[in-house]
Amino acid sequence: MKTANQPLLSLKGITKRFGALTAVNGVDLDVCPGEIVVIIGPSGSGKSTLLRSVNFLEEIEEGTITFEGNEVGYVKNKHGRRHLDTPQKICALRSEIGMVFQHFNLFPHMTVLGNVMEGPLTVQRKSQEEARHIALDMLAKVGLSEKRDVYPATLSGGQKQRVAIARALAMRPKLMLFDEPTSALDPELIGEVFDTIRALGKEGMTMIIVTHQMGFAKEMADRVIFMEAGSFVAQGTPEDFFANQMEHDRIQSFLSRIL
Amino acid sequence: MKVLCGRVIRTILLFSCLLFLLAPLSRAEDTDQIFQDANDAMARGDLPSAITVLKKVPFSKSDDSGAFVRSRMQIARLQFALKDFSAATASTKEVLAVYPDNSEALNFLASVQKEQKPRYVVFWEDCLRFLPNLLKGAVMTITLVFCTMLISPLGGLLIALGRISRFKPFSTLCWFIIWLFRGTPLLLQLFFIYYGLPSLGITFKPFTAAILGLGLNYSAYLGEIIRGGIQSIEHGQMEAAKAIGMSYGQAMRRVIIPQTYKRLMPPIGNEFIALIKDTALVSTIAMVELMRSADQMFNAYFNVTALILAAIIYLVFTTFFTFIFEKIEHRAGIYENR
Ligand SMILES: Nc1ncnc2c1ncn2[C@@H]1O[C@H](COP(=O)(O)OP(=O)(O)OP(=O)(O)O)[C@@H](O)[C@H]1O
Ligand SMILES: [Mg+2]
């Protein structure tokens, strides 16, 4: 079933509604292994909701999610009604998809090392030594080895976000989702987080990144997608995207507002 | 002449007869007068002269009217009031010399002797007298407190998880338990369990009934507190836990609940302090604990020291627990200290 060119993640007709509001409206997206997809768009356009749907933090009403060639996450009951798969299956899927949040969401009662060890230890049931070994590796990767024994409260925002990335990486995910990873950071701290993400990209990590940092999008993205009102309005390689932005006055006005 | 002589003799005889007859009467009049004078002196507040007056009541081997005993006891009481304890003792012993078994005198002597001791000695003796029983009661109080402190956080956690559960029957049941046990007096709950349930064929030993009542009541209270604690944890924590693949249970156990410890410690500490005092209520369902022991001692001796001691023991408990909870609270929040 698995072929070299097959997308790692394939979304078809993803639709998520909150009551009368359609937050994501029939989105299709294929992400190939190693690809870096950057999604931009105005506030409330459904970017977060889309990412959260991929990680099953939101239950979608319509559409299919195919991961590594298998349609996953939803099953039909005997009345033909769709619902989320068993918690075990969902947890297994989530552990293959890392997610980084705007507000870090580190576990404040655990040390930095504890945060990063938690996934391997509790979810993958690895031994203490093994989990520790993995965690130290990941902390080295994000450049925070010396902070291993402190609590998150003592870290700067940029350091917190790097720990959050290490925590996600410790699960050895095949896909990483970033939801505005630098929006809560002071401008001078944005760089260190993007350095970390850039290094990940170089290693061939597949990533979907929601960000308002156009410089990063231009530099790192294989594809840039503009989302508005729950739909993809335009997409293309960074060169095409930013060259043709004039065709879309809405993209233009959006970009002029944030640049 | 003979007639006159006879008359005189008759008159003399008659007078002497009268005198003889009236003699005791006149003496009785004297004692009454003495007591009257003494009362007057006392009314004036002149206790020393009341004593002097009373001392005029003569001693008689056969004190039929009891005036002698009465006067000496009155003197003793006055001397006692004047804090002249040795004189009071002497006066009481005057009575005992004649009537060694006079219970009034014996009791009075005891209280005079007690009064002669410094107050702290008396208090200390009372303490030694009451303490064994009170400590036995206190052990029971502590047992009740510890059992409830073990049961109620677990029960409370279960109720809290039930309340936020999406499984309707469970959450409704937990809501009902909270509604019932927070909405009625603990005393009524204890009465119902111990005196009411037997009429439905369910009988408990007092201890079981006490633990059941306290446990359920405190589980209900802690349930609401713990639910508040869980819901006060930022939603992102649950999402982050889920995002690394944790199940709901794992996320609760490893991420959410540990973060509530520090926040929960002050309100739970408060509840446990209240619990220490609420255990006194189980004295009404035939449990002998600290309050009941103190009550028994107080009723047996009519001595307030028993109550003071019980208050001190309760204070020791509550102070100790307050201290412990502060320590735990500090420990639980160590990660927040920069
Ligand atoms: N849990 C929810 N309940 C109801 N409405 C929601 C919920 N989550 C999101 N929405 C709505 O869905 C729409 C899309 O929200 P979403 O957070 O995905 O936007 P976004 O593109 O991430 O915006 P931002 O740039 O501000 O993060 C918004 O109108 C939002 O109000
Ligand atoms: Mg968002």
Coordinates of N, CA and C in Angstrom, one line a residue, chain B residues 32-137:
Chain B
D32 N -31.0 31.6 118.8 CA -31.7 32.3 117.7 C -31.2 33.7 117.6
Q33 N -31.1 34.4 118.8 CA -30.7 35.8 118.8 C -29.3 35.9 118.2
I34 N -28.4 34.9 118.6 CA -27.1 34.9 118.1 C -27.0 34.8 116.5
F35 N -27.8 33.8 116.1 CA -27.8 33.7 114.6 C -28.4 34.9 113.9
Q36 N -29.4 35.5 114.6 CA -30.0 36.7 114.0 C -29.0 37.8 113.9
D37 N -28.2 37.9 115.0 CA -27.2 39.0 115.1 C -26.2 38.7 114.0
A38 N -25.8 37.5 113.9 CA -24.8 37.1 112.9 C -25.3 37.5 111.5
N39 N -26.5 37.1 111.2 CA -27.1 37.5 109.9 C -27.1 38.9 109.6
D40 N -27.4 39.7 110.7 CA -27.4 41.2 110.6 C -26.0 41.6 110.2
A41 N -25.0 41.1 110.9 CA -23.6 41.5 110.6 C -23.3 41.1 109.2
M42 N -23.7 39.9 108.8 CA -23.4 39.5 107.4 C -24.0 40.5 106.4
A43 N -25.3 40.8 106.7 CA -26.0 41.7 105.8 C -25.3 43.0 105.7
R44 N -24.6 43.4 106.8 CA -23.9 44.7 106.8 C -22.5 44.5 106.0
G45 N -22.2 43.2 105.8 CA -20.9 42.9 105.2 C -19.8 42.8 106.2
D46 N -20.2 42.8 107.4 CA -19.2 42.7 108.5 C -18.9 41.3 108.9
L47 N -18.2 40.6 108.1 CA -18.0 39.1 108.3 C -17.2 38.9 109.6
P48 N -16.2 39.6 109.9 CA -15.5 39.3 111.2 C -16.4 39.3 112.4
S49 N -17.2 40.3 112.5 CA -18.1 40.4 113.7 C -19.1 39.3 113.7
A50 N -19.6 38.9 112.5 CA -20.5 37.8 112.3 C -19.8 36.5 112.9
I51 N -18.5 36.4 112.7 CA -17.8 35.2 113.2 C -17.8 35.3 114.7
T52 N -17.4 36.5 115.2 CA -17.3 36.7 116.7 C -18.7 36.4 117.3
V53 N -19.7 36.9 116.7 CA -21.1 36.6 117.3 C -21.4 35.1 117.3
L54 N -21.1 34.5 116.2 CA -21.4 33.0 116.1 C -20.6 32.2 117.1
K55 N -19.4 32.7 117.4 CA -18.6 31.9 118.3 C -19.2 31.8 119.7
K56 N -20.3 32.7 120.0 CA -21.0 32.6 121.3 C -21.8 31.4 121.4
V57 N -22.2 30.8 120.4 CA -23.0 29.6 120.5 C -22.2 28.5 121.2
P58 N -22.7 28.1 122.4 CA -21.9 27.3 123.3 C -21.8 25.9 122.8
F59 N -20.7 25.3 123.2 CA -20.5 23.9 122.9 C -21.4 23.0 123.8
S60 N -22.0 22.0 123.3 CA -22.7 21.0 124.2 C -22.5 19.7 123.6
K61 N -22.2 18.7 124.5 CA -21.9 17.4 124.1 C -23.1 16.8 123.2
S62 N -24.3 17.1 123.8 CA -25.4 16.6 123.0 C -26.1 17.8 122.3
D63 N -25.7 18.1 121.2 CA -26.2 19.3 120.4 C -27.4 18.9 119.7
D64 N -28.5 18.8 120.4 CA -29.7 18.2 119.8 C -30.3 19.1 118.7
S65 N -30.3 20.4 119.0 CA -30.8 21.3 117.9 C -29.9 21.5 116.8
G66 N -28.6 21.0 116.9 CA -27.7 21.2 115.8 C -27.1 22.6 115.7
A67 N -27.4 23.4 116.7 CA -27.0 24.8 116.6 C -25.5 24.9 116.6
F68 N -24.8 24.1 117.4 CA -23.4 24.1 117.5 C -22.8 23.9 116.1
V69 N -23.2 22.7 115.5 CA -22.6 22.4 114.2 C -22.9 23.5 113.2
R70 N -24.2 23.9 113.3 CA -24.6 25.0 112.3 C -23.7 26.2 112.5
S71 N -23.4 26.6 113.8 CA -22.6 27.8 114.0 C -21.2 27.6 113.5
R72 N -20.6 26.4 113.8 CA -19.2 26.2 113.4 C -19.1 26.2 111.9
M73 N -20.0 25.5 111.3 CA -20.0 25.4 109.8 C -20.1 26.8 109.2
Q74 N -21.0 27.6 109.8 CA -21.2 29.0 109.3 C -19.9 29.8 109.5
I75 N -19.3 29.6 110.7 CA -18.0 30.3 110.9 C -17.0 29.9 109.9
A76 N -16.9 28.5 109.7 CA -15.9 28.0 108.7 C -16.2 28.6 107.3
R77 N -17.5 28.7 106.9 CA -17.8 29.2 105.6 C -17.3 30.7 105.5
L78 N -17.6 31.4 106.6 CA -17.2 32.9 106.6 C -15.7 33.0 106.5
Q79 N -15.0 32.2 107.3 CA -13.6 32.2 107.3 C -13.0 31.9 105.9
F80 N -13.7 30.9 105.3 CA -13.4 30.5 103.9 C -13.5 31.7 103.0
A81 N -14.7 32.4 103.2 CA -14.9 33.5 102.3 C -13.9 34.6 102.5
L82 N -13.4 34.6 103.7 CA -12.3 35.6 104.0 C -10.9 35.1 103.7
K83 N -10.9 33.9 103.0 CA -9.7 33.3 102.6 C -8.8 32.9 103.7
D84 N -9.3 32.8 104.9 CA -8.5 32.3 106.1 C -8.7 30.8 106.2
F85 N -7.9 30.1 105.3 CA -8.2 28.7 105.1 C -7.9 27.9 106.4
S86 N -6.8 28.3 107.1 CA -6.4 27.5 108.3 C -7.4 27.6 109.4
A87 N -8.0 28.8 109.6 CA -9.1 29.0 110.6 C -10.3 28.2 110.2
A88 N -10.6 28.3 108.9 CA -11.8 27.5 108.4 C -11.6 26.0 108.7
T89 N -10.3 25.6 108.4 CA -10.0 24.2 108.7 C -10.3 23.9 110.2
A90 N -9.8 24.8 111.1 CA -9.9 24.6 112.5 C -11.3 24.5 112.9
S91 N -12.1 25.4 112.4 CA -13.6 25.4 112.8 C -14.3 24.2 112.3
T92 N -13.9 23.7 111.1 CA -14.5 22.5 110.6 C -14.1 21.3 111.5
K93 N -12.8 21.3 111.9 CA -12.3 20.2 112.7 C -13.0 20.2 114.1
E94 N -13.4 21.4 114.6 CA -14.2 21.4 115.9 C -15.4 20.5 115.7
V95 N -16.1 20.7 114.6 CA -17.3 19.9 114.4 C -17.0 18.4 114.3
L96 N -15.9 18.1 113.5 CA -15.5 16.7 113.3 C -15.1 16.0 114.6
A97 N -14.5 16.8 115.5 CA -14.1 16.3 116.8 C -15.3 15.7 117.5
V98 N -16.5 16.3 117.4 CA -17.7 15.8 118.0 C -18.4 14.8 117.1
Y99 N -18.5 15.1 115.9 CA -19.2 14.2 114.9 C -18.3 13.9 113.8
P100 N -17.5 12.8 114.0 CA -16.4 12.5 113.0 C -17.0 12.2 111.6
D101 N -18.3 11.8 111.5 CA -18.8 11.3 110.3 C -19.7 12.4 109.5
N102 N -19.7 13.6 110.1 CA -20.5 14.6 109.5 C -20.1 14.9 108.1
S103 N -21.0 14.6 107.1 CA -20.6 14.6 105.7 C -20.4 16.1 105.2
E104 N -21.2 17.0 105.8 CA -21.1 18.4 105.4 C -19.7 18.9 105.7
A105 N -19.3 18.5 107.0 CA -17.9 19.0 107.4 C -16.8 18.3 106.6
L106 N -17.0 17.0 106.3 CA -16.0 16.3 105.6 C -15.8 16.9 104.2
N107 N -16.9 17.1 103.5 CA -16.9 17.7 102.1 C -16.2 19.1 102.2
F108 N -16.7 19.9 103.3 CA -16.2 21.2 103.3 C -14.7 21.2 103.6
L109 N -14.2 20.3 104.4 CA -12.8 20.2 104.7 C -12.0 19.9 103.4
A110 N -12.6 19.0 102.6 CA -11.9 18.7 101.3 C -11.8 19.9 100.4
S111 N -12.9 20.7 100.4 CA -12.8 21.8 99.5 C -11.9 22.9 100.0
V112 N -11.9 23.0 101.4 CA -10.9 23.9 102.0 C -9.5 23.6 101.7
Q113 N -9.2 22.2 101.8 CA -7.9 21.8 101.5 C -7.5 22.0 100.1
K114 N -8.5 21.8 99.2 CA -8.3 22.0 97.8 C -8.0 23.5 97.5
E115 N -8.7 24.3 98.2 CA -8.6 25.8 98.0 C -7.2 26.2 98.6
Q116 N -6.8 25.5 99.6 CA -5.5 25.9 100.2 C -4.3 25.7 99.2
K117 N -4.5 24.7 98.3 CA -3.4 24.5 97.3 C -3.4 25.6 96.3
P118 N -2.3 25.9 95.7 CA -2.3 26.8 94.6 C -3.2 26.3 93.5
R119 N -3.7 27.3 92.7 CA -4.7 26.9 91.7 C -4.1 25.9 90.6
Y120 N -2.8 26.2 90.3 CA -2.2 25.4 89.3 C -2.1 23.9 89.7
V121 N -1.9 23.8 91.0 CA -1.8 22.4 91.5 C -3.1 21.7 91.4
V122 N -4.2 22.4 91.8 CA -5.5 21.8 91.7 C -5.8 21.5 90.2
F123 N -5.4 22.5 89.3 CA -5.7 22.2 87.9 C -4.9 21.0 87.4
W124 N -3.7 20.9 87.8 CA -2.8 19.8 87.4 C -3.4 18.5 87.9
E125 N -3.9 18.5 89.1 CA -4.5 17.3 89.6 C -5.7 16.9 88.8
D126 N -6.5 17.9 88.5 CA -7.7 17.7 87.7 C -7.3 17.1 86.3
C127 N -6.3 17.7 85.8 CA -5.8 17.3 84.5 C -5.4 15.8 84.6
L128 N -4.7 15.4 85.6 CA -4.2 14.0 85.7 C -5.5 13.1 85.9
R129 N -6.5 13.7 86.5 CA -7.7 12.9 86.8 C -8.4 12.6 85.5
F130 N -8.5 13.7 84.6 CA -9.4 13.6 83.4 C -8.7 13.1 82.2
L131 N -7.3 13.4 82.2 CA -6.6 13.2 81.0 C -6.7 11.8 80.4
P132 N -6.5 10.7 81.3 CA -6.6 9.4 80.7 C -7.9 9.1 79.9
N133 N -9.0 9.5 80.4 CA -10.3 9.4 79.7 C -10.3 10.2 78.4
L134 N -9.9 11.5 78.6 CA -9.9 12.4 77.5 C -9.0 11.9 76.4
L135 N -7.8 11.4 76.7 CA -6.9 11.0 75.7 C -7.5 9.8 75.0
K136 N -8.2 8.9 75.7 CA -8.8 7.8 75.1 C -9.8 8.3 74.0
G137 N -10.6 9.3 74.4 CA -11.5 9.9 73.5 C -10.8 10.6 72.3

